[in-house]
PDB file of C-alpha atoms in Angstrom:
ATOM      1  CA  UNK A 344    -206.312 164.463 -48.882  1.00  0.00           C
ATOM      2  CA  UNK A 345    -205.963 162.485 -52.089  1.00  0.00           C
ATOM      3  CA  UNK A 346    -204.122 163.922 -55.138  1.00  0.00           C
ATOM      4  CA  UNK A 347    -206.285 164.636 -58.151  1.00  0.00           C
ATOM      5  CA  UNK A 348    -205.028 162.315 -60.743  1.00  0.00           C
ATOM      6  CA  UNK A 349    -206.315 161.267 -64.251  1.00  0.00           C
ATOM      7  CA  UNK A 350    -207.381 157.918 -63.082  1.00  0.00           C
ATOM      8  CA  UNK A 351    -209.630 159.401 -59.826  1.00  0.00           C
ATOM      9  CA  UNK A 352    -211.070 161.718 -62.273  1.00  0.00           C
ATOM     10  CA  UNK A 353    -212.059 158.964 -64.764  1.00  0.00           C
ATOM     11  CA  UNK A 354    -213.556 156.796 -61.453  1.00  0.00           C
ATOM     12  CA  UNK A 355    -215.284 159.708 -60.901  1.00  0.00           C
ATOM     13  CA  UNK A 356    -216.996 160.646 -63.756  1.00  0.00           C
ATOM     14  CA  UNK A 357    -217.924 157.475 -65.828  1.00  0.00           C
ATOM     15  CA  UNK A 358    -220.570 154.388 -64.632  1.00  0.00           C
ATOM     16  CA  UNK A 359    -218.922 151.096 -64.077  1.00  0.00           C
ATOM     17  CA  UNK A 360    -218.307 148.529 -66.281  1.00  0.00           C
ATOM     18  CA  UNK A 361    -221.378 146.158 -66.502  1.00  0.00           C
ATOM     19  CA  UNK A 362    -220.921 143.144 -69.378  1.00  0.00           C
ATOM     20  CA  UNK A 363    -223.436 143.873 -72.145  1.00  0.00           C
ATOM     21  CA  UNK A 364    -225.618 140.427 -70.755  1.00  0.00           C
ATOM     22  CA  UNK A 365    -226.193 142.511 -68.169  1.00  0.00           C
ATOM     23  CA  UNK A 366    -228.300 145.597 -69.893  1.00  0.00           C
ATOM     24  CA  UNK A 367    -231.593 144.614 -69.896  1.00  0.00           C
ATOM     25  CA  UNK A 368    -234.948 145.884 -69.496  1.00  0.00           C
ATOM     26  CA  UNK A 369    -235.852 144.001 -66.729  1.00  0.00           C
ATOM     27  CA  UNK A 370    -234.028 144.385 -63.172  1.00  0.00           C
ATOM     28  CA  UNK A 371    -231.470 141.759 -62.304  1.00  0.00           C
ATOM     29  CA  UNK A 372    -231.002 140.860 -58.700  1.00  0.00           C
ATOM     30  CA  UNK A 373    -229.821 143.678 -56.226  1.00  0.00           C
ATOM     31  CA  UNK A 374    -227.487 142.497 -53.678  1.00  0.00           C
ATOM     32  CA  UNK A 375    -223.595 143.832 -54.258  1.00  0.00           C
ATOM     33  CA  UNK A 376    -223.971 143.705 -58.433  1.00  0.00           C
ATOM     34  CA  UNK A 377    -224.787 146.185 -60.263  1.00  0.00           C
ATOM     35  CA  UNK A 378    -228.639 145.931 -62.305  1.00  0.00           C
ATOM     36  CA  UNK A 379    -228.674 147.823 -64.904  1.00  0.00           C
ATOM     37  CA  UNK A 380    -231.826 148.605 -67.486  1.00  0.00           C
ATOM     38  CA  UNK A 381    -232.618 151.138 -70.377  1.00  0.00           C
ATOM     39  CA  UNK A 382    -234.534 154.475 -69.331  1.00  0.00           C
ATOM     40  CA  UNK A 383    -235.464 157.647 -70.548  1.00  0.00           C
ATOM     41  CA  UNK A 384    -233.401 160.657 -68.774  1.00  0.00           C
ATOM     42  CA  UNK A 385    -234.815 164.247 -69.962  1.00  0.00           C
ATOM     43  CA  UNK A 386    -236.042 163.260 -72.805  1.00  0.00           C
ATOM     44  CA  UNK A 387    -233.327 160.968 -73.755  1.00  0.00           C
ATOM     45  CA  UNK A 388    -232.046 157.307 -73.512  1.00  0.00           C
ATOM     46  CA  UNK A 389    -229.654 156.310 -70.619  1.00  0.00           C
ATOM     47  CA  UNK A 390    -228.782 153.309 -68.883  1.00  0.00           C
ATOM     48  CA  UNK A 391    -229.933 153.121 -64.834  1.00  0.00           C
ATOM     49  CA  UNK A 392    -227.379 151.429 -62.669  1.00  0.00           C
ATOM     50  CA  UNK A 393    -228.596 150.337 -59.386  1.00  0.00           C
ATOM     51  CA  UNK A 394    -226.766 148.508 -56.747  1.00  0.00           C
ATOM     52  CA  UNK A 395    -227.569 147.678 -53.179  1.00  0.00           C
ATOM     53  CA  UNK A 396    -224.883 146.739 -50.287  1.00  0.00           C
ATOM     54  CA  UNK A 397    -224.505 146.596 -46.643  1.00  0.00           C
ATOM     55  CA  UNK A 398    -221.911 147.837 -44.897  1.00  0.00           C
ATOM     56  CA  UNK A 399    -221.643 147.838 -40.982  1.00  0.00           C
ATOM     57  CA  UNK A 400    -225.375 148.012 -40.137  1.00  0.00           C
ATOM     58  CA  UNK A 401    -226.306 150.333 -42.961  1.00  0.00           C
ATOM     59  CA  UNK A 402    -228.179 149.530 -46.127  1.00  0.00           C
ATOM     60  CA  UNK A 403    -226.234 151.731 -49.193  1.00  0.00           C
ATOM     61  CA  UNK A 404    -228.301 151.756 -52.708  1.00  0.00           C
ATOM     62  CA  UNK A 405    -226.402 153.776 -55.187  1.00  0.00           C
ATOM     63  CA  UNK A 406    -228.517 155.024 -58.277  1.00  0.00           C
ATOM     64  CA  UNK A 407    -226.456 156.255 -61.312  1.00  0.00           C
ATOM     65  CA  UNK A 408    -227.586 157.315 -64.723  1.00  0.00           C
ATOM     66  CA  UNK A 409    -225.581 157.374 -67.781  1.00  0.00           C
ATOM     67  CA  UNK A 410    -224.996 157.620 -71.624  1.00  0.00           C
ATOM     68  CA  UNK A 411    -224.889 154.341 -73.227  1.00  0.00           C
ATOM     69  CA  UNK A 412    -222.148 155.023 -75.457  1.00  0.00           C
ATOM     70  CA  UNK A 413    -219.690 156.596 -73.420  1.00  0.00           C
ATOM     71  CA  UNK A 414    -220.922 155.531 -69.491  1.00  0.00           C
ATOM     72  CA  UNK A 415    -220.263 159.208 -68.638  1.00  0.00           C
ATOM     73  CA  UNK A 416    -222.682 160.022 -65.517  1.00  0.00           C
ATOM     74  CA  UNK A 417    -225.673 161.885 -66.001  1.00  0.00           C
ATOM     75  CA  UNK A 418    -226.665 161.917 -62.073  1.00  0.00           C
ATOM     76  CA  UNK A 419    -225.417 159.530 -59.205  1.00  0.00           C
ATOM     77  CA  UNK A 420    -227.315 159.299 -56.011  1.00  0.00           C
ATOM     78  CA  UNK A 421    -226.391 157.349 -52.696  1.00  0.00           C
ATOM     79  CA  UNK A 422    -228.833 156.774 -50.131  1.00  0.00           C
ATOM     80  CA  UNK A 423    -227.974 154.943 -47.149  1.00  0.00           C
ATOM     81  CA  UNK A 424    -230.493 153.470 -44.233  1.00  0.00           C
ATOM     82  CA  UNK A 425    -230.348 151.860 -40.719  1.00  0.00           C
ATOM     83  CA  UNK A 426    -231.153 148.254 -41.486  1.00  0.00           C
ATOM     84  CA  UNK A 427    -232.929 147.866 -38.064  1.00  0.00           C
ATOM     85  CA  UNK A 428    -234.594 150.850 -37.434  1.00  0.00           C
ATOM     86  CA  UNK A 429    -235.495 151.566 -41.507  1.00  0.00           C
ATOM     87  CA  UNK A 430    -234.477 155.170 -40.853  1.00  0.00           C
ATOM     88  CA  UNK A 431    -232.853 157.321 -43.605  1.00  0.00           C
ATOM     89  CA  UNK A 432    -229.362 158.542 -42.157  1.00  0.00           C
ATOM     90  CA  UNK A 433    -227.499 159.624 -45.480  1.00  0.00           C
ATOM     91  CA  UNK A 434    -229.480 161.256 -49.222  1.00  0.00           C
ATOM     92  CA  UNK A 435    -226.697 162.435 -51.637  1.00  0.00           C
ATOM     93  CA  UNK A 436    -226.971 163.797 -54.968  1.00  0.00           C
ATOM     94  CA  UNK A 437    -224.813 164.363 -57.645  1.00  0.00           C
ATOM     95  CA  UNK A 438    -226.283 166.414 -60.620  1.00  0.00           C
ATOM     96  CA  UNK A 439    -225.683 169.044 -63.671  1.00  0.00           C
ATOM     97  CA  UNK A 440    -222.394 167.078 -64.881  1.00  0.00           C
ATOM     98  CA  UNK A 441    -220.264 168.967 -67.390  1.00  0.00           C
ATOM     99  CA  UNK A 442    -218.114 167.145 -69.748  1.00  0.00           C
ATOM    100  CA  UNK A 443    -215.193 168.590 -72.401  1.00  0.00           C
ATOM    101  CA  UNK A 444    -215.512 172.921 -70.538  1.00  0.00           C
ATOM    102  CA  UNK A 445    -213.034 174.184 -68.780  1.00  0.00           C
ATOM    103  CA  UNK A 446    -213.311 175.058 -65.150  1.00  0.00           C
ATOM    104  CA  UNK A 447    -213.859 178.390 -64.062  1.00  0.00           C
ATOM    105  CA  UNK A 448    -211.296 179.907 -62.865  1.00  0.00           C
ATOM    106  CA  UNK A 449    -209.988 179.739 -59.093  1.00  0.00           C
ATOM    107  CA  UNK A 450    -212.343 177.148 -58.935  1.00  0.00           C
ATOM    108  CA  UNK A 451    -209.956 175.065 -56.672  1.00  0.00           C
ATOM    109  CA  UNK A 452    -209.034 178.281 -54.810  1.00  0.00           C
ATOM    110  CA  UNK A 453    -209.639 178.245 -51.249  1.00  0.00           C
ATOM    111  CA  UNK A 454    -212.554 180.378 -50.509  1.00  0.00           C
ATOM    112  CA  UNK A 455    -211.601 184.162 -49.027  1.00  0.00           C
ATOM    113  CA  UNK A 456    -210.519 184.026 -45.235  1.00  0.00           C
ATOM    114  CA  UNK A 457    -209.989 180.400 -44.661  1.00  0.00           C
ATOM    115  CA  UNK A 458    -206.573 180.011 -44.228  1.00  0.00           C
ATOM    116  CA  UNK A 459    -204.633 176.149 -44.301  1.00  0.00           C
ATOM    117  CA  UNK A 460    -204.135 175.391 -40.625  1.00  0.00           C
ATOM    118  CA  UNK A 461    -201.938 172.267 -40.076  1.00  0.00           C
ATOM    119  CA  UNK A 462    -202.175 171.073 -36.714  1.00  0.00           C
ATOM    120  CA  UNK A 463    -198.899 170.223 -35.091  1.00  0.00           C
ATOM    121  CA  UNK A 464    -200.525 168.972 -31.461  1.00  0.00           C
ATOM    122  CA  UNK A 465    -202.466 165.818 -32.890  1.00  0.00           C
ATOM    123  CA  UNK A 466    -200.925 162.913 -31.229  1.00  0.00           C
ATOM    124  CA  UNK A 467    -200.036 160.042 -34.048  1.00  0.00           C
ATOM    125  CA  UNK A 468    -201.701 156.664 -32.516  1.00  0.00           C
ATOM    126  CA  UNK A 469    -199.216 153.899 -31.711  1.00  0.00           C
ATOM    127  CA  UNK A 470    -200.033 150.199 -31.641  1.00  0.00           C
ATOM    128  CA  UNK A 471    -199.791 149.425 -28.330  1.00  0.00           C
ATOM    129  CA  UNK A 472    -200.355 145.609 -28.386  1.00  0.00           C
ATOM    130  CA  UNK A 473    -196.979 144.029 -28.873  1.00  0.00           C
ATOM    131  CA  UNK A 474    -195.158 146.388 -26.498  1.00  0.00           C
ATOM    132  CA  UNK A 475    -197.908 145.798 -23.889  1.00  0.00           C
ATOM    133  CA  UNK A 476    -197.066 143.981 -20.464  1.00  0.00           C
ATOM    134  CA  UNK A 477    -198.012 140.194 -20.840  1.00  0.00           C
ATOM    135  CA  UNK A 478    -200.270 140.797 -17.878  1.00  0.00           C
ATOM    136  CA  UNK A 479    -202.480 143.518 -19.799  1.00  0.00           C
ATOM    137  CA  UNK A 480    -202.741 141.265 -22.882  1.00  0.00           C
ATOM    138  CA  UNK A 481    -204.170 138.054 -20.811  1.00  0.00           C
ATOM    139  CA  UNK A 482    -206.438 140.913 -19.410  1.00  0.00           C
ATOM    140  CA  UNK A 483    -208.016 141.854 -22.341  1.00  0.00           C
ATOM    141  CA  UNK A 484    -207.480 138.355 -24.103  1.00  0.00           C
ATOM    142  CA  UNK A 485    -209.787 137.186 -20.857  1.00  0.00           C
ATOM    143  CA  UNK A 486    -212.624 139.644 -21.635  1.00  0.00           C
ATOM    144  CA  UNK A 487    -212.653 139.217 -25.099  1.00  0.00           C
ATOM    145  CA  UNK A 488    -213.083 135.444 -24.861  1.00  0.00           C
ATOM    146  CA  UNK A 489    -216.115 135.300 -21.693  1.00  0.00           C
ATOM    147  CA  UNK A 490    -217.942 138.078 -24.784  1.00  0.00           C
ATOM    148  CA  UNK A 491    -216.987 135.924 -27.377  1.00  0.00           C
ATOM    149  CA  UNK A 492    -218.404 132.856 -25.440  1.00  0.00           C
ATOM    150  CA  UNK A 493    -221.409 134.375 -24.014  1.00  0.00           C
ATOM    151  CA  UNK A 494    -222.131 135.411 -27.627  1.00  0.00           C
ATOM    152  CA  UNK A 495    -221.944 131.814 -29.023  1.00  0.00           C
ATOM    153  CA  UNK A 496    -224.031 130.122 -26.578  1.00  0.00           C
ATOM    154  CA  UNK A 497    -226.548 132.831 -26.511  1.00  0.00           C
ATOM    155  CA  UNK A 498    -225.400 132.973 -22.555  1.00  0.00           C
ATOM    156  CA  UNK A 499    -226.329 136.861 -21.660  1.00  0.00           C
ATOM    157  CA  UNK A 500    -224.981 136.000 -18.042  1.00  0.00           C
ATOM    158  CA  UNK A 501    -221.689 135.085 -19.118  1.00  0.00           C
ATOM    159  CA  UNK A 502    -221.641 137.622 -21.659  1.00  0.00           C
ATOM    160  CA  UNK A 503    -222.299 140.684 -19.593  1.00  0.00           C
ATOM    161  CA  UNK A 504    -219.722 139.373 -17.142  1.00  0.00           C
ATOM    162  CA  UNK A 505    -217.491 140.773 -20.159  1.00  0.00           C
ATOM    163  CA  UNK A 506    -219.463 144.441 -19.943  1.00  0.00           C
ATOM    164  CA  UNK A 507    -220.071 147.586 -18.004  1.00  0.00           C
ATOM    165  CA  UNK A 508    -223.403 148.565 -19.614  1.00  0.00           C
ATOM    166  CA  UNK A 509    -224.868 152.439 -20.236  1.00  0.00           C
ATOM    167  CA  UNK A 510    -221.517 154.062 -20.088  1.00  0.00           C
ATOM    168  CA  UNK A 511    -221.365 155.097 -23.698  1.00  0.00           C
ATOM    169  CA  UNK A 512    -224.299 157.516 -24.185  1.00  0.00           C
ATOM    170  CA  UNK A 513    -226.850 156.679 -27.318  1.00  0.00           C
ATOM    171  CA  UNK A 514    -225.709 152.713 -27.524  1.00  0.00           C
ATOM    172  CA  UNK A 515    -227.627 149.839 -27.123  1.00  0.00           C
ATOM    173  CA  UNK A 516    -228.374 148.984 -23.579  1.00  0.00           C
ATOM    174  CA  UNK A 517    -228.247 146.217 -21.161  1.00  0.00           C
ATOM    175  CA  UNK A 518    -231.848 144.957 -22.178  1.00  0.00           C
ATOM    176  CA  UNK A 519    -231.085 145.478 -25.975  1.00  0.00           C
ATOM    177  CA  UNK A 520    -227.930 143.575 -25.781  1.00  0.00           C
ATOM    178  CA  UNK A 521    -229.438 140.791 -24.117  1.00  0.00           C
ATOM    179  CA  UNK A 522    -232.381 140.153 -26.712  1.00  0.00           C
ATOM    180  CA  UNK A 523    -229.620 140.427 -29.022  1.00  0.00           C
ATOM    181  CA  UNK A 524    -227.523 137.915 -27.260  1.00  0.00           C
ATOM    182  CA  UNK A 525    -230.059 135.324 -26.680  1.00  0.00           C
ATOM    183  CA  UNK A 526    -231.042 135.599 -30.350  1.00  0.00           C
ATOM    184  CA  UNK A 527    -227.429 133.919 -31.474  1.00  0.00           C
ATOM    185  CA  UNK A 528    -227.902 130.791 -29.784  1.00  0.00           C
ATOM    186  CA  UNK A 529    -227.228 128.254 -31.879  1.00  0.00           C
ATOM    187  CA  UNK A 530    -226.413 130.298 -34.973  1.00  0.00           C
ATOM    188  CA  UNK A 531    -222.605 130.247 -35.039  1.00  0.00           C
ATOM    189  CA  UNK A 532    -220.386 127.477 -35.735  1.00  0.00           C
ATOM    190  CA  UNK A 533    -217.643 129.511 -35.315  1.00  0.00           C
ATOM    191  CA  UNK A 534    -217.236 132.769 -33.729  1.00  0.00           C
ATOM    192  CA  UNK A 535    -213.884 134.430 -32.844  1.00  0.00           C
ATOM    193  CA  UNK A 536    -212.105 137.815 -32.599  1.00  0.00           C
ATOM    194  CA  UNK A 537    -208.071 137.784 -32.880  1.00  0.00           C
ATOM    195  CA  UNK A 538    -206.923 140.827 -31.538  1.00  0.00           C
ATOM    196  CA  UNK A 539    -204.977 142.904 -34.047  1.00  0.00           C
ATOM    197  CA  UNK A 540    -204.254 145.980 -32.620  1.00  0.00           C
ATOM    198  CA  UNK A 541    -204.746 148.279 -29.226  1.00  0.00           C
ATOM    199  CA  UNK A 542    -204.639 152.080 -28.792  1.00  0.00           C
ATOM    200  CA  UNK A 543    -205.520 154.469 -25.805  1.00  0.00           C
ATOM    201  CA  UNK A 544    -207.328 156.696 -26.397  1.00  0.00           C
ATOM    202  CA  UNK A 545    -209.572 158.901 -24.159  1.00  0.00           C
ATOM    203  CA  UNK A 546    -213.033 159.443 -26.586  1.00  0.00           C
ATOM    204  CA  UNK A 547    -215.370 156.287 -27.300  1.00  0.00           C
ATOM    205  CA  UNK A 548    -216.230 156.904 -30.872  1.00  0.00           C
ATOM    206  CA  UNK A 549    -220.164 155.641 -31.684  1.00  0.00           C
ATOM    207  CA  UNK A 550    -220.852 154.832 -35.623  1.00  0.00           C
ATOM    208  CA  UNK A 551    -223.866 156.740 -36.538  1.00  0.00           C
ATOM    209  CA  UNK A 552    -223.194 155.570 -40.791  1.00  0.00           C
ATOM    210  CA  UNK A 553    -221.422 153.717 -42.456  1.00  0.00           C
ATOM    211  CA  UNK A 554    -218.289 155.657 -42.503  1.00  0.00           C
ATOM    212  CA  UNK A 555    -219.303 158.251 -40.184  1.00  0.00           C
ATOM    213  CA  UNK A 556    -218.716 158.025 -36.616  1.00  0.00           C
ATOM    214  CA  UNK A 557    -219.645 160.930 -33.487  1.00  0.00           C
ATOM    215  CA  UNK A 558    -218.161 161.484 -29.911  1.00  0.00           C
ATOM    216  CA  UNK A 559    -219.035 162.767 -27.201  1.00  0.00           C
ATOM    217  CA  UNK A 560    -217.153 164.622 -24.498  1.00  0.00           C
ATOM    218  CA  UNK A 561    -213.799 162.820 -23.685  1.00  0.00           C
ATOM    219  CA  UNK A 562    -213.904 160.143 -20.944  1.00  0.00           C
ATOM    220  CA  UNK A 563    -211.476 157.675 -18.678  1.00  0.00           C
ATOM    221  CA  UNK A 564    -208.845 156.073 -20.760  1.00  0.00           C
ATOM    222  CA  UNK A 565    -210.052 153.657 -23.318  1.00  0.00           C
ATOM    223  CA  UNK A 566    -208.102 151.028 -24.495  1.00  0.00           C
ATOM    224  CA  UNK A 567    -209.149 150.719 -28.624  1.00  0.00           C
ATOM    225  CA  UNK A 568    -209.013 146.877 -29.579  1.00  0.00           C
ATOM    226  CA  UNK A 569    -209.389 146.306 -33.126  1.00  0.00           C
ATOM    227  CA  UNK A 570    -209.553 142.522 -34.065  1.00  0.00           C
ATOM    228  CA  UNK A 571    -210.710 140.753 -37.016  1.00  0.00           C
ATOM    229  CA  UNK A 572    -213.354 138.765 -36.312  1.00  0.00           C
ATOM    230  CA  UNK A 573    -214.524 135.536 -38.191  1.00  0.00           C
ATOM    231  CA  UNK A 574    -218.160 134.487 -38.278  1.00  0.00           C
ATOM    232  CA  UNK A 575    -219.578 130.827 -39.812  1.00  0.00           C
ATOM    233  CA  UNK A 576    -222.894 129.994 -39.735  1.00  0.00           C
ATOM    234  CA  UNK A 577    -224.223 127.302 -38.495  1.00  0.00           C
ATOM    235  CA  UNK A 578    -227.317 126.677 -41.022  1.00  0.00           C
ATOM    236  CA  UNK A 579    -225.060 127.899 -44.187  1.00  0.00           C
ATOM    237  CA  UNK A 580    -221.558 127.086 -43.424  1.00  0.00           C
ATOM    238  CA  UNK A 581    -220.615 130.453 -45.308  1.00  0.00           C
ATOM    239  CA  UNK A 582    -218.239 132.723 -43.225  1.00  0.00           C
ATOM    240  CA  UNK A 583    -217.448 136.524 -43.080  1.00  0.00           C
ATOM    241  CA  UNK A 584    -214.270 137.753 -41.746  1.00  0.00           C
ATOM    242  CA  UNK A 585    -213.917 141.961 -41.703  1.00  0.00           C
ATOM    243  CA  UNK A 586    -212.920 144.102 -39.037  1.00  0.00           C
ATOM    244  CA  UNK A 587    -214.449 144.817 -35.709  1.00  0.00           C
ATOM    245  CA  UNK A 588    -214.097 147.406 -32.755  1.00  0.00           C
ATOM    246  CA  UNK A 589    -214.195 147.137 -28.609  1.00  0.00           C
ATOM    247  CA  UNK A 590    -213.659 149.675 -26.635  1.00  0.00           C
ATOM    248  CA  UNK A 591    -212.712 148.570 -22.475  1.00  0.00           C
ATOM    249  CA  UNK A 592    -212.598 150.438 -19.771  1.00  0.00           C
ATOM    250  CA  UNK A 593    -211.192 149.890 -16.278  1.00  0.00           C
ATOM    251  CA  UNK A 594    -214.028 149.724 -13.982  1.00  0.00           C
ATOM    252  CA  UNK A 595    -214.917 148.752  -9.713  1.00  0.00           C
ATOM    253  CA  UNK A 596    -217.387 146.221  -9.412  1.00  0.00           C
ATOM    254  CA  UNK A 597    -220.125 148.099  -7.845  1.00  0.00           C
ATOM    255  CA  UNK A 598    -218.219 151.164  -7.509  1.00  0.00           C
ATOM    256  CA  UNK A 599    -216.369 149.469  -4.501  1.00  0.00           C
ATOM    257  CA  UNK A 600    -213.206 151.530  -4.249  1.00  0.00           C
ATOM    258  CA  UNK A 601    -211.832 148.843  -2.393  1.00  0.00           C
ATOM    259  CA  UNK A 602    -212.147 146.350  -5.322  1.00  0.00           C
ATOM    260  CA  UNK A 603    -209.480 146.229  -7.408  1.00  0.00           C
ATOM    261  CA  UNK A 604    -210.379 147.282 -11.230  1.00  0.00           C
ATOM    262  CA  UNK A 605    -211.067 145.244 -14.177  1.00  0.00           C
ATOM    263  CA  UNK A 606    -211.268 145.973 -17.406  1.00  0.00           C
ATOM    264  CA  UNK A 607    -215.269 145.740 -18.973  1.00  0.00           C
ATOM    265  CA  UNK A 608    -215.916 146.385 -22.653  1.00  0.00           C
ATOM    266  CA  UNK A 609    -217.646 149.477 -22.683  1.00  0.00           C
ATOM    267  CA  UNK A 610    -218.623 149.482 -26.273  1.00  0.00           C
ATOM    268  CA  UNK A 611    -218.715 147.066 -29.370  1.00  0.00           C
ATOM    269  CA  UNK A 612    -218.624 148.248 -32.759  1.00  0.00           C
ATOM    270  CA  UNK A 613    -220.273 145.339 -34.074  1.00  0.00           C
ATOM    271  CA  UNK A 614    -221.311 145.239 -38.274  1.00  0.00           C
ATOM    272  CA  UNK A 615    -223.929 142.261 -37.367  1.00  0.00           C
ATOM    273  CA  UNK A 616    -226.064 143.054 -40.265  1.00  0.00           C
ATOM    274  CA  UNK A 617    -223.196 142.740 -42.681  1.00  0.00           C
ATOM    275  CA  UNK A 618    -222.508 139.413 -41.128  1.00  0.00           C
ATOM    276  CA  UNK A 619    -226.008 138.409 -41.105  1.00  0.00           C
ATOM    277  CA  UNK A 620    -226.423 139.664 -44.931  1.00  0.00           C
ATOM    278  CA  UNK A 621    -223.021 137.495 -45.469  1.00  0.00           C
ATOM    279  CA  UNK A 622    -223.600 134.118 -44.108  1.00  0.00           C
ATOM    280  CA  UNK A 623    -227.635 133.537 -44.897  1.00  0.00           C
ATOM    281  CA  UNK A 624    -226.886 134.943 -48.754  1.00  0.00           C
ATOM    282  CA  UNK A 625    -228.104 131.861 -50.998  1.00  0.00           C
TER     283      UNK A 625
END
């Protein structure tokens, strides 16, 4: 947890700073800057800030209210959607702000019966990738590069030579991907993940917001690639580059126990509509 400082307090409690061109009574574009326009709040007149990202595959519009004179929040609100479904996943609301009062007291107490536990067992996760036998690296290099190229072509054959579809519960499945797939042809210039770190780990964790992930019950050893992945469009030329996440399995081709494994991704944490939202922005 993050120490409570003067600063975080201030970031906090006070609206961003918007140049005065910006304060209008009309509504500037939303996408990543912050429109702001005069309202009245109870009675009285604030500013509105509204602001509109994505982040992963999640549509975030924050709503804040404030005093003119001061920017001192009056109510902030953050809602946050599944771009391709439209579904509401996240509604938060901050309200009743007190300014210049005292807190009551033990209000940072911990509540009655809740003692601190620090837990001693969790293993601390080690970068694996530059201590890893050459052997393992081609391995995964290999399936990284038939995705990356099935991807690019808009190939679903050659990409799902890279998978071992409907092991991770609630993701996409072979059908989905493949729509998906065949969609890209002919959209990237350029489209390439450099591998920047690999963990084991036995969970495959499944984003379900934009900072919020679930698991399910813990599986076969997972190798966790993180890479950063770089994205140019083909009809734009404007690029993203950000984070991604696969997650590879060892699996038998068919089950055959006499067939040696290979490693299959078995999950890709993909932020496609942050890329998409990227690269076609005019």
């Amino acid at each position: 947890m993050r120490p409570l400082t003067t600063e975080t307090l201030l970031r906090e409690s006070l609206a961003p700073e918007v140049p005065a061109t910006d304060v209008s009574n009309r509504s500037a574009e939303l996408r990543e800057r912050w429109a702001v326009t005069e309202q009245q709040f109870h009675g009285r007149k604030v500013y509105r800030y509204e602001r509109e990202v994505i982040r992963s595959n999640f549509l975030i519009k924050y709503t804040i209210w404030a005093e003119p004179a001061t920017r001192r929040i009056l109510r902030k609100e953050r809602k946050e959607t599944e771009v391709s479904t439209g579904r509401q996943i996240q509604f938060t609301v901050y309200d009743h702000y007190i300014y210049n009062q005292k807190p009551p007291a033990r209000t940072f107490d911990m509540p009655k019966g809740k003692r601190i536990v620090k837990d001693d067992t969790a293993k601390p996760l080690i970068d694996e990738w530059s201590s890893m036998p050459e052997t393992n690296r081609k391995q995964i290099l290999d399936v990284i590069a038939r995705a990356n190229q099935g991807w690019r072509e808009g190939n679903f054959r050659k990409f799902s030579n890279a998978w071992k579809f409907g092991t991770v519960r609630k993701t996409r499945s072979a059908e989905e991907w493949k729509g998906l797939v065949r969609a890209q042809r002919n959209v990237w210039s350029e489209w390439s993940q450099e591998v920047r770190s690999v963990r084991s780990t036995d969970v495959v964790t499944r984003r379900i917001g934009s900072s919020t992930f679930t698991w399910g019950r813990k599986t076969r050893k997972t190798l966790n690639i993180g890479v950063e992945l770089k994205a140019v469009s083909s009809d734009t030329a404007r690029s993203w580059k950000g984070r991604a996440d696969l997650f590879l399995q060892w699996h038998r081709p068919g089950g055959n126990r006499s067939v040696r494994q290979t490693l299959r991704i078995v999950r890709w944490d993909l932020p496609l509509q942050e890329i998409l939202a990227s690269v076609n922005r005019k």
